[in-house]
Amino acid sequence: MPTTGESLCVQLLGPVRAWRHGREVVLGPPKQRAVFALLAGRANDVVSVEQIIDAVWGGDIPQTASNGVHTYVAGLRRVLEPERSRRESGDLLVSTAGGYALQTDPAAVDATLFALRHTQARRARAEGRLPEALELAESALSLWHGEAHSGVPGPFAAMERTRLQDLRLTAVEEWAADMLEADRPVEAVTVLLGAVAAEPLREKLRWLLMNALYRCGRQAQALEVYAETRRLLRHELGIDPGAELRVLHQQILAGRPVTPAGPGTSGGAPASWPPGGGTSAAGMVLPETPRPAQLPSLARGFVGRSRELAHLERLLTDNEGRRGASTPVAVIDGPAGVGKSAFALELAHRLSEHFPDGQIYVDLHGTSMQGRSLSASDALLQVLRSLGVESSRIPADLASRATLYRSLLHGKRMLVMLDDVLSADQLRPLIPRGSSCVLSTSRQRLGGLAVRDGAHLLRLGPLGTQDALRLLGCLSGDRLRHHESVARRLVGLSGGLPLVLRIMAETVAANPDVPLASLVEHFAVEHGRLDRLAGGGDNPTSPHTLFETSYQALSAEAARMFRLLGLFSDGPITVSAAADLSGTTEAEAARTLALLAAGHLLVEAGGGVYRFHELIRLYAAECAEREPLTHRSAAVARLLQGAGAASVA
């Protein structure tokens, strides 16, 4: 797509290529092209080094990855701006704090231009300007020159290939519908044959192809397409064609006229796909299936977080974004007891009016000790059943269940809340395509979802003092109304964790005859504090139990580091001290500390320094007792020896 009027033109819809002032630029080896494709797909946005590493290497990250990114960026700068001296910063590929940005007109990137023209075609269609809609759609589709991000490695390129291909097929479907509406079925058939070959399980494409063939006078071929569809769906998914395909089949058998569109529509596709009123693309959801409304009730006394709520609400309801038809995804992460689920539910109820087709809720039990974590396949089974699909009609394997799930939600605006996610792999199959929305919570920082899936990540921290006081006052009745010093003392002991504040408020309200000073002393003594916050009995939501589930999810190496840090839990934790305690290199210690911080068992204080949250500090000290005495003694000896060597130096 070279254009002399643009200083830089980029092709992502095919082999990744670039032109500068009309001349093609040799972008270099595959991983260097992968870095370029990522930056071009997010033109003018800053992409951090960590995001680039995740996009190019995924989970198989070599120790040299960071240096590799800098090498590839330097290589791109040399070929994009050969006239630039090595000391100049350059105008195209610029460095910012912690990352890089490719400065260019987004419309000079073919993938962005495709999404723009597709949107314009939809607008023209909605306003009744059919010839203009066809022209814009054809202009958009003409930008494709093969598989998107072809020849580029890495998880980001793989996800973009899938996303852009889905958007392309949607554009083809809408163009074909308009061609039928314009009484031009012969031209539509050729394109639809290629699209069906590329995506054989997409029933909407087959509906359009059968319709176009029949209207061309090719009745026998239209019936053969239906027979092939039925054989394929039964073999691949164990299901029959959907209701719309079956109706069209009967119309063709009877030789009845078939309108370009299904009943009550103005385009060439069925009224909705999957059809409205609860009928799925596979024809398995009964018409009386109710609109799902599965969100649990809101937590009593939710306070604060106004800025974070407004920020995510704006991001998740903005349909004018550059990513076109991609599903907005948000992941709220934070330590145990910080109120992630309560926050997500508050946000979900606020968002529900923006997603009129319903709300789906699944607790994935990623960190639960009350049974195993729910796999993506089991979660899809639960969701499909809740949408009215008979158990006997649900495919057995994960990929087929995900395909059916996406088909059911295609064309709908539905809110999907996934609570307590353990990993990105558990979440990804549950992300539908199109205009639905996914809201999830996790104790892990799922950074890979930001790069590969465009997810919005929000880290939730403890409540500030004023919000914590409001929550404590709201839940404890009148007892603390005139005792601000007591309330502030309790807030300090809670560390700002809403779960702990709720336990404290319940204890205060349930013991009106116990002096407040005694209750404060009850929580203030460090020894046994976590047990006293259990709220009585074997409480699965006590801080101790929740911290234990986070600890059990650690790798053996990270768990050992956590136990040893419990010996050194007061004050800041440096990489060198952690290396001394664990008897590892500083590079290994830094990686393990980063893992603990990603799991929110440590707080990163900046500059390679970490610290414990107050209550997790107490839990770490308990865990230290699980380490054999000889190992503890050796760790302390290494720490003292390292400190002595540092003081001498």
XYZ file of N, CA, C and O in Angstrom, residues 516-591:
304
model
N -14.904 -0.608 74.209
C -14.185 -0.434 72.953
C -12.689 -0.637 73.137
O -12.008 -1.176 72.257
N -12.159 -0.201 74.264
C -10.728 -0.368 74.512
C -10.347 -1.842 74.512
O -9.281 -2.230 74.005
N -11.223 -2.677 75.051
C -10.941 -4.119 75.071
C -10.983 -4.712 73.667
O -10.185 -5.589 73.322
N -11.930 -4.216 72.858
C -12.015 -4.710 71.487
C -10.784 -4.302 70.683
O -10.264 -5.087 69.874
N -10.318 -3.071 70.890
C -9.104 -2.632 70.190
C -7.925 -3.491 70.613
O -7.123 -3.928 69.777
N -7.801 -3.765 71.905
C -6.711 -4.600 72.401
C -6.811 -6.011 71.823
O -5.798 -6.648 71.520
N -8.053 -6.486 71.635
C -8.297 -7.811 71.062
C -7.641 -7.931 69.682
O -7.072 -8.986 69.342
N -7.715 -6.859 68.900
C -7.150 -6.885 67.548
C -5.700 -6.412 67.496
O -5.007 -6.670 66.511
N -5.239 -5.708 68.553
C -3.925 -5.060 68.482
C -2.769 -6.019 68.739
O -1.677 -5.845 68.193
N -2.975 -7.028 69.561
C -1.885 -7.944 69.899
C -1.496 -8.732 68.649
O -2.344 -9.384 68.022
N -0.230 -8.673 68.276
C 0.207 -9.322 67.041
C 0.048 -10.828 67.101
O -0.436 -11.445 66.153
N 0.482 -11.450 68.187
C 0.445 -12.903 68.271
C -1.014 -13.382 68.210
O -1.836 -13.017 69.033
N -1.323 -14.185 67.198
C -2.675 -14.713 67.053
C -3.672 -13.753 66.430
O -4.867 -14.060 66.386
N -3.214 -12.580 65.931
C -4.168 -11.601 65.384
C -4.940 -12.176 64.202
O -6.154 -11.981 64.078
N -4.243 -12.883 63.328
C -4.934 -13.436 62.162
C -5.990 -14.454 62.566
O -7.058 -14.532 61.941
N -5.723 -15.234 63.621
C -6.725 -16.189 64.100
C -7.935 -15.461 64.661
O -9.083 -15.889 64.460
N -7.701 -14.346 65.355
C -8.829 -13.600 65.929
C -9.657 -12.905 64.848
O -10.809 -12.558 65.085
N -9.054 -12.687 63.663
C -9.801 -12.083 62.558
C -10.553 -13.120 61.739
O -11.157 -12.785 60.713
N -10.531 -14.371 62.181
C -11.233 -15.419 61.434
C -12.734 -15.319 61.597
O -13.494 -15.922 60.848
N -13.181 -14.569 62.592
C -14.620 -14.400 62.772
C -15.297 -15.612 63.373
O -16.506 -15.750 63.318
N -14.522 -16.526 63.936
C -15.101 -17.701 64.576
C -15.284 -18.860 63.612
O -15.760 -18.703 62.495
N -14.882 -20.039 64.017
C -15.061 -21.224 63.195
C -14.081 -21.276 62.029
O -13.134 -20.512 61.936
N -14.346 -22.225 61.126
C -13.489 -22.405 59.954
C -14.020 -21.507 58.847
O -14.782 -21.939 57.985
N -13.627 -20.264 58.874
C -14.181 -19.259 57.967
C -13.382 -19.242 56.665
O -12.211 -18.864 56.658
N -14.021 -19.622 55.523
C -13.271 -19.656 54.254
C -12.894 -18.278 53.736
O -12.088 -18.175 52.816
N -13.492 -17.220 54.313
C -13.161 -15.862 53.865
C -12.345 -15.096 54.898
O -12.238 -13.873 54.823
N -11.745 -15.796 55.852
C -10.898 -15.106 56.822
C -9.592 -14.695 56.148
O -9.158 -15.332 55.179
N -8.943 -13.628 56.638
C -7.663 -13.224 56.038
C -6.649 -14.355 56.001
O -5.950 -14.538 55.006
N -6.571 -15.135 57.091
C -5.592 -16.213 57.148
C -5.834 -17.221 56.028
O -4.903 -17.656 55.340
N -7.102 -17.615 55.841
C -7.434 -18.588 54.801
C -7.129 -18.037 53.421
O -6.587 -18.741 52.549
N -7.452 -16.770 53.185
C -7.214 -16.166 51.875
C -5.722 -16.032 51.591
O -5.278 -16.273 50.464
N -4.953 -15.646 52.601
C -3.499 -15.567 52.399
C -2.926 -16.963 52.106
O -2.013 -17.114 51.297
N -3.479 -17.968 52.774
C -3.003 -19.335 52.569
C -3.249 -19.785 51.124
O -2.393 -20.447 50.521
N -4.409 -19.427 50.556
C -4.683 -19.828 49.167
C -3.713 -19.142 48.205
O -3.294 -19.745 47.209
N -3.357 -17.899 48.486
C -2.365 -17.220 47.647
C -1.010 -17.905 47.765
O -0.292 -18.080 46.775
N -0.650 -18.290 48.974
C 0.627 -18.966 49.208
C 0.657 -20.323 48.505
O 1.659 -20.698 47.886
N -0.442 -21.081 48.578
C -0.483 -22.411 47.973
C -0.373 -22.354 46.454
O 0.015 -23.343 45.822
N -0.713 -21.209 45.861
C -0.639 -21.074 44.400
C 0.776 -20.787 43.912
O 1.025 -20.787 42.702
N 1.725 -20.553 44.836
C 3.089 -20.210 44.444
C 3.857 -21.433 43.960
O 3.578 -22.568 44.354
N 4.849 -21.173 43.122
C 5.792 -22.227 42.760
C 6.636 -22.568 43.988
O 6.689 -21.804 44.966
N 7.312 -23.701 43.937
C 8.132 -24.129 45.078
C 9.209 -23.093 45.392
O 9.474 -22.783 46.571
N 9.821 -22.536 44.357
C 10.889 -21.551 44.553
C 10.350 -20.277 45.208
O 10.942 -19.739 46.155
N 9.189 -19.794 44.715
C 8.609 -18.568 45.267
C 8.106 -18.801 46.694
O 8.223 -17.922 47.562
N 7.530 -19.988 46.956
C 7.048 -20.291 48.309
C 8.207 -20.316 49.305
O 8.091 -19.823 50.441
N 9.346 -20.892 48.894
C 10.520 -20.920 49.781
C 10.998 -19.504 50.070
O 11.310 -19.159 51.221
N 11.043 -18.657 49.032
C 11.456 -17.269 49.241
C 10.520 -16.562 50.214
O 10.961 -15.832 51.108
N 9.197 -16.803 50.048
C 8.219 -16.159 50.934
C 8.446 -16.579 52.377
O 8.403 -15.746 53.296
N 8.678 -17.872 52.611
C 8.913 -18.348 53.979
C 10.155 -17.689 54.575
O 10.153 -17.249 55.735
N 11.220 -17.616 53.786
C 12.462 -17.038 54.300
C 12.316 -15.542 54.557
O 12.899 -15.009 55.502
N 11.541 -14.856 53.719
C 11.314 -13.427 53.952
C 10.546 -13.187 55.248
O 10.627 -12.108 55.826
N 9.788 -14.223 55.673
C 9.099 -14.103 56.959
C 10.054 -13.955 58.128
O 9.673 -13.474 59.206
N 11.322 -14.343 57.938
C 12.341 -14.146 58.976
C 12.826 -12.706 59.012
O 13.458 -12.278 59.978
N 12.541 -11.988 57.951
C 13.100 -10.646 57.740
C 11.967 -9.713 57.341
O 12.028 -8.992 56.371
N 10.860 -9.776 58.086
C 9.619 -9.149 57.624
C 9.492 -7.682 57.999
O 8.592 -7.009 57.515
N 10.334 -7.166 58.886
C 10.252 -5.752 59.265
C 11.066 -4.905 58.307
O 12.214 -5.226 58.000
N 10.492 -3.817 57.835
C 11.239 -2.872 57.024
C 11.313 -3.265 55.567
O 10.742 -4.261 55.126
N 12.065 -2.482 54.804
C 12.171 -2.731 53.362
C 12.964 -3.998 53.065
O 13.859 -4.389 53.797
N 12.611 -4.625 51.935
C 13.281 -5.848 51.482
C 13.991 -5.522 50.181
O 13.353 -5.140 49.198
N 15.303 -5.663 50.173
C 16.074 -5.379 48.968
C 16.377 -6.678 48.227
O 16.293 -7.772 48.801
N 16.744 -6.549 46.964
C 17.095 -7.721 46.162
C 18.306 -8.427 46.756
O 18.350 -9.659 46.834
N 19.288 -7.644 47.208
C 20.498 -8.266 47.757
C 20.190 -9.030 49.040
O 20.724 -10.126 49.260
N 19.327 -8.468 49.892
C 18.963 -9.181 51.121
C 18.212 -10.469 50.799
O 18.451 -11.515 51.415
N 17.301 -10.407 49.828
C 16.561 -11.606 49.435
C 17.496 -12.660 48.860
O 17.331 -13.866 49.107
N 18.496 -12.225 48.090
C 19.467 -13.165 47.527
C 20.270 -13.834 48.639
O 20.529 -15.048 48.598
N 20.667 -13.053 49.654
C 21.412 -13.622 50.778
C 20.560 -14.633 51.536
O 21.025 -15.729 51.869
N 19.321 -14.265 51.817
C 18.439 -15.166 52.562
C 18.239 -16.486 51.835
O 18.284 -17.565 52.436
N 18.007 -16.420 50.530
C 17.664 -17.618 49.764
C 18.879 -18.353 49.226
O 18.746 -19.477 48.722
N 20.055 -17.716 49.278
C 21.247 -18.348 48.754
C 21.248 -18.448 47.241
O 21.786 -19.406 46.675
N 20.643 -17.448 46.574
C 20.585 -17.433 45.108
C 21.309 -16.192 44.599
O 21.754 -15.339 45.376
N 21.402 -16.083 43.285
C 21.974 -14.875 42.699
C 20.969 -13.739 42.792
O 19.766 -13.963 42.995
N 21.462 -12.517 42.641
C 20.557 -11.373 42.695
C 19.567 -11.394 41.535
O 18.412 -10.976 41.694
N 19.995 -11.871 40.361
C 19.076 -11.954 39.218
C 17.935 -12.919 39.515
O 16.757 -12.629 39.229
N 18.263 -14.069 40.112
C 17.222 -15.047 40.463
C 16.315 -14.493 41.559
O 15.087 -14.657 41.516
N 16.902 -13.822 42.539
C 16.103 -13.241 43.615
C 15.164 -12.161 43.084
O 14.000 -12.067 43.504
N 15.645 -11.348 42.149
C 14.814 -10.284 41.573
C 13.608 -10.868 40.859
O 12.484 -10.354 40.981
N 13.822 -11.968 40.111
C 12.698 -12.603 39.416
C 11.686 -13.165 40.406
O 10.467 -13.043 40.207
